[in-house]
Coordinates of C-alpha atoms in Angstrom, one line a residue:
X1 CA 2.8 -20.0 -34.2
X2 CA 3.6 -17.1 -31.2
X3 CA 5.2 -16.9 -28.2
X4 CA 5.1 -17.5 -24.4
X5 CA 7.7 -16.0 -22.6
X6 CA 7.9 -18.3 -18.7
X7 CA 7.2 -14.9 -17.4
X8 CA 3.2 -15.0 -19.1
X9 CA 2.4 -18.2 -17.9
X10 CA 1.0 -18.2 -14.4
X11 CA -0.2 -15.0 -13.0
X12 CA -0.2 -16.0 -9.2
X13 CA 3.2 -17.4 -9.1
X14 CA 7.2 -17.1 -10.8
X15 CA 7.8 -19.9 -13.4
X16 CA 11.6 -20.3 -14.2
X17 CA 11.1 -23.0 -16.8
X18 CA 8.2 -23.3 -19.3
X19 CA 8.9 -27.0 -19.1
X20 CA 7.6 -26.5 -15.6
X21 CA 4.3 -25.3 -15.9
X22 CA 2.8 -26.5 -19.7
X23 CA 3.2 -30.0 -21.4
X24 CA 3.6 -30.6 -25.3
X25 CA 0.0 -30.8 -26.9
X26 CA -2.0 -29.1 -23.4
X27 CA -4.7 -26.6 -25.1
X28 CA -4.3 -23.5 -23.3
X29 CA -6.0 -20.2 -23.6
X30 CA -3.9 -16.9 -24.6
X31 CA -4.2 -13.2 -25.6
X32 CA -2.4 -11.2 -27.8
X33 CA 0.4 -9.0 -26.3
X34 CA 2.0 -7.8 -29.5
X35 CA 2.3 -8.3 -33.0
X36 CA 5.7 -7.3 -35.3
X37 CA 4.7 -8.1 -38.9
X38 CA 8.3 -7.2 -40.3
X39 CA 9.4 -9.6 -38.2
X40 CA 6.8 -12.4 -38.6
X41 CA 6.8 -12.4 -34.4
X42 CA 3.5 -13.4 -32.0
X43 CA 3.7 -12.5 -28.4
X44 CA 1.3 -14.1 -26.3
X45 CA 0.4 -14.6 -22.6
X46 CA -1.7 -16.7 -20.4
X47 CA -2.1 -14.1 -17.5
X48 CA -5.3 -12.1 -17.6
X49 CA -4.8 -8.6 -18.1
X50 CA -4.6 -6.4 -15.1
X51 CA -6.6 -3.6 -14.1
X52 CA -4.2 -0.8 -13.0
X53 CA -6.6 1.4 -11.6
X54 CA -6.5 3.2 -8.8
X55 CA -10.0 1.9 -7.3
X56 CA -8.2 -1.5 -6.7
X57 CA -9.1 -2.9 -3.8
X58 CA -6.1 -3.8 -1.6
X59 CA -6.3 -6.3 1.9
X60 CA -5.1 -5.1 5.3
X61 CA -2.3 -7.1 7.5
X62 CA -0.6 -9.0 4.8
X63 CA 1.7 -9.1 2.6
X64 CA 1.3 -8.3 -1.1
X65 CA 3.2 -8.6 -4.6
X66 CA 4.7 -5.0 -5.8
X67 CA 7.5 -3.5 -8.1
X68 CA 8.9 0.0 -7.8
X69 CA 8.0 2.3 -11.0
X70 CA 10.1 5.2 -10.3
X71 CA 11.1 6.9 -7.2
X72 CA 9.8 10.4 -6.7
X73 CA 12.0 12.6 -4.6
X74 CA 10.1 15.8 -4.7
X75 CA 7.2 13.9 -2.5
X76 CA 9.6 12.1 -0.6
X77 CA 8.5 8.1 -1.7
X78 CA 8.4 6.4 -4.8
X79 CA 5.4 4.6 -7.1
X80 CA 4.9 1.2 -6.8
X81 CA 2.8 -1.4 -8.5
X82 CA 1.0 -3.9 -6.0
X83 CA -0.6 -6.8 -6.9
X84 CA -3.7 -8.3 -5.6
X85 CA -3.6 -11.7 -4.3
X86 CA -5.4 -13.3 -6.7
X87 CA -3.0 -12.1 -9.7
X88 CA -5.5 -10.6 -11.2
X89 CA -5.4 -6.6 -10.6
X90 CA -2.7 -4.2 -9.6
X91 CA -2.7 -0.5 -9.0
X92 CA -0.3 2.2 -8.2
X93 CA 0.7 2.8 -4.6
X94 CA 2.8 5.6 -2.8
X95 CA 5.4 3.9 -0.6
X96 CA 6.9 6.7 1.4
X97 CA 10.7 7.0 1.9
X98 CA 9.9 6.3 6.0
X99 CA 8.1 2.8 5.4
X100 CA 11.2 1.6 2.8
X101 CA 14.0 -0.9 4.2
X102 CA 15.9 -3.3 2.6
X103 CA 19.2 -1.2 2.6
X104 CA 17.7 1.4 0.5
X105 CA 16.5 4.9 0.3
X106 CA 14.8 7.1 -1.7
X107 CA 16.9 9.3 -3.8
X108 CA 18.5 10.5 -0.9
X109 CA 15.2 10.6 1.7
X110 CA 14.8 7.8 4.3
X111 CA 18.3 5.9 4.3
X112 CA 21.4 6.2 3.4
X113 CA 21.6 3.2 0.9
X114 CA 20.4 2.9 -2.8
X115 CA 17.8 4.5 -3.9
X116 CA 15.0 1.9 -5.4
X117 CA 15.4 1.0 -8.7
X118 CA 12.5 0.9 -10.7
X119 CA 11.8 -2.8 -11.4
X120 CA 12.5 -4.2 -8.3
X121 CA 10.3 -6.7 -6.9
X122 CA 9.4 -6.1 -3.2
X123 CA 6.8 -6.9 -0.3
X124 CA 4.7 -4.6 1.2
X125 CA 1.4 -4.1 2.7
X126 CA -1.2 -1.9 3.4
X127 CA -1.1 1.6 5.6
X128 CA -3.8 3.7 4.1
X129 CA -6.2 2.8 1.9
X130 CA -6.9 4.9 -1.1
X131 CA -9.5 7.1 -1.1
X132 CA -11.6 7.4 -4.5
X133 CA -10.6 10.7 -6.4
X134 CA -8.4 11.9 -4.1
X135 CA -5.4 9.4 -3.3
X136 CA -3.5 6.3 -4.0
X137 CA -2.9 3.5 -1.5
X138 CA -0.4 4.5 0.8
X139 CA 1.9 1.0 1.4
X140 CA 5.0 0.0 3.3
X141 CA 8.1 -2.1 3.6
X142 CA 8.1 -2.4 7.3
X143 CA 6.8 -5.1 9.5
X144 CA 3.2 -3.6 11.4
X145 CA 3.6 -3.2 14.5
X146 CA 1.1 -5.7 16.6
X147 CA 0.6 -3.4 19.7
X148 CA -2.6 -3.8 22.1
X149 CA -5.4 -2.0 20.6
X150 CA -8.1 -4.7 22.1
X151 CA -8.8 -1.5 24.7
X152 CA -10.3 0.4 22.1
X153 CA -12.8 -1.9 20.4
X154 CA -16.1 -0.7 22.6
X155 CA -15.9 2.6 22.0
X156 CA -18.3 4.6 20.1
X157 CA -17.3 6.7 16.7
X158 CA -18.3 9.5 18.1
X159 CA -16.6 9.6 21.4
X160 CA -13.5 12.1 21.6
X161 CA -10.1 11.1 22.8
X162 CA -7.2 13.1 24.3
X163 CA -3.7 12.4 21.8
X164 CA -0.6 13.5 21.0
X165 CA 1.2 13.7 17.6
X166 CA 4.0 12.1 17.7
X167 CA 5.7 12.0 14.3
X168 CA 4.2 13.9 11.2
X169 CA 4.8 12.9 7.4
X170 CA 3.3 14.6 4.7
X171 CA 0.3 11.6 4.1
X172 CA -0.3 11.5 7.9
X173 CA 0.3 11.5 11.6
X174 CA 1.3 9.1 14.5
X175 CA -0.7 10.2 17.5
X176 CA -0.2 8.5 21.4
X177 CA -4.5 8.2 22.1
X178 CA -5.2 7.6 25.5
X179 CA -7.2 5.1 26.5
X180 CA -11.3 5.3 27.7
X181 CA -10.6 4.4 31.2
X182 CA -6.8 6.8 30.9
X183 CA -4.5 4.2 32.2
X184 CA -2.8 3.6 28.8
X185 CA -2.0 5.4 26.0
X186 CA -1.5 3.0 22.3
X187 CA 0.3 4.9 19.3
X188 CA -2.9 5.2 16.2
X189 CA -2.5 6.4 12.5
X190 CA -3.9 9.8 11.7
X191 CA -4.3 10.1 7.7
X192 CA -4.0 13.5 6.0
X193 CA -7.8 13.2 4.8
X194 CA -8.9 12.6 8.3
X195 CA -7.4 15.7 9.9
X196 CA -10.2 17.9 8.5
X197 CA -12.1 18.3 5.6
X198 CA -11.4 19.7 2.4
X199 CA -7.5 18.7 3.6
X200 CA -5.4 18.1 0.4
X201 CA -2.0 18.8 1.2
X202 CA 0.5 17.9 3.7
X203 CA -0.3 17.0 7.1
X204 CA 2.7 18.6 8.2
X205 CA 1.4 21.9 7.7
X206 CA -1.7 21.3 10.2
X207 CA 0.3 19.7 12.6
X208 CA 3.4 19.1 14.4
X209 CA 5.1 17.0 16.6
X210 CA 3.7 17.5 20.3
X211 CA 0.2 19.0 19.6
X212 CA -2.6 18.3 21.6
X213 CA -5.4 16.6 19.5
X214 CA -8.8 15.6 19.8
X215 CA -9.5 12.4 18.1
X216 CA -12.1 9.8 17.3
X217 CA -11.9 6.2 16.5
X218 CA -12.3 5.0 12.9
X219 CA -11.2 1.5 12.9
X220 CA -9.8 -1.0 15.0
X221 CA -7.7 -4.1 14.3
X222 CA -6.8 -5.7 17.6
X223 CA -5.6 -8.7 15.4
X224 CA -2.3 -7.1 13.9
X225 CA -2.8 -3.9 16.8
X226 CA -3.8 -1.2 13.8
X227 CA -5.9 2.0 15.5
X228 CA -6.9 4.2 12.6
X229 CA -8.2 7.6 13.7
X230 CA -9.8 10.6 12.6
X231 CA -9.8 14.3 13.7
X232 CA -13.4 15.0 11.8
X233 CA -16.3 15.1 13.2
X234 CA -19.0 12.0 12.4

């Protein structure tokens, strides 16, 4: 006979007591997780195995499943694992040491608390999805901010807009983008990839707080007010 820990039972949800979730005689369906012959010892599990790569689609505007892995000071954030809805894949994420609350920090970047330990279970969602051979997800901790973006919906991708950066972190940029008709001005997200191309590094050493920026519209999301925008050209 092996093993199933309460933990390999369900993949979408916690299960505290085996007693719980499986009855005495149910068939079930389980995979090997490890095998110690000295021992005479069978781990199994009923959760499907994850895939951990990085081309892991993740959803926008919600919350998602993750646990830190280590926290990496040198790039300012640490190295989650987020987990899809479903329970079925995961992937590794960057979550910056600005988009981390909960009383703690990141190895001394972000906070003044704690930093993460590796292991804890959070919430976060989606800022910047990955982009295929170049970068992880980028996630946060921090509620999205649901400003009016409706203004922006009709415009065309290739049409140029006045902004101004804002704030600058390494993975990207907040820039204030006027409006078509110039009455308003709505805070967008500028990623590093977007500022121009071949861009690998830091977006702090292209721009700064204050610059005057050209900018398109890549996305709109009036729903949870996310403007995405880029600085390339179509």
């Amino acid at each position: 006979p092996g093993f199933v820990p309460a933990s390999q039972i369900a993949a979408r949800r916690a299960v505290e007591s085996a007693e719980d979730a499986v009855e005495i005689g149910q068939v079930v369906r389980v995979r090997i997780r490890s095998v110690n012959v000295g021992r005479g010892e069978l781990s199994l599990s009923m959760k499907p195995l994850m895939d951990r790569s990085r081309n892991v689609e993740l959803p926008k505007d919600q919350w998602l499943d993750a646990r830190v892995l280590k926290c990496n000071s040198d790039k300012k954030g640490a190295w989650v694992a987020v987990t899809t809805p479903d329970g079925h894949a995961s992937c590794d994420a960057f979550l910056p040491a600005s988009e981390v609350t909960g009383g703690y920090s990141v190895s001394g970047h972000g906070g003044d608390g704690p930093p993460l330990p590796p292991g804890l279970e959070i919430k976060v969602s989606l800022l910047q999805a990955a982009v295929p051979g170049h970068t992880a997800p980028t996630v946060s901790m921090l509620n999205w901010d649901a400003s009016d973006v409706s203004a922006f919906q009709g415009v065309a991708p290739e049409q140029w807009l006045d902004g101004k950066v804002i704030d600058v972190k390494s993975f990207g940029a907040t820039v204030s983008v006027s409006t078509p008709d110039g009455k308003d001005a709505v805070e967008g997200f500028l990623h590093v990839t977007q500022i121009r191309k071949g861009l690998s590094g830091s977006a702090k050493t292209e721009l700064g707080p204050g610059d005057a920026v050209k900018v398109r519209v890549l996305s709109v999301d009036a729903q949870v007010g996310k403007l995405s925008l880029s600085m390339r050209p179509l």
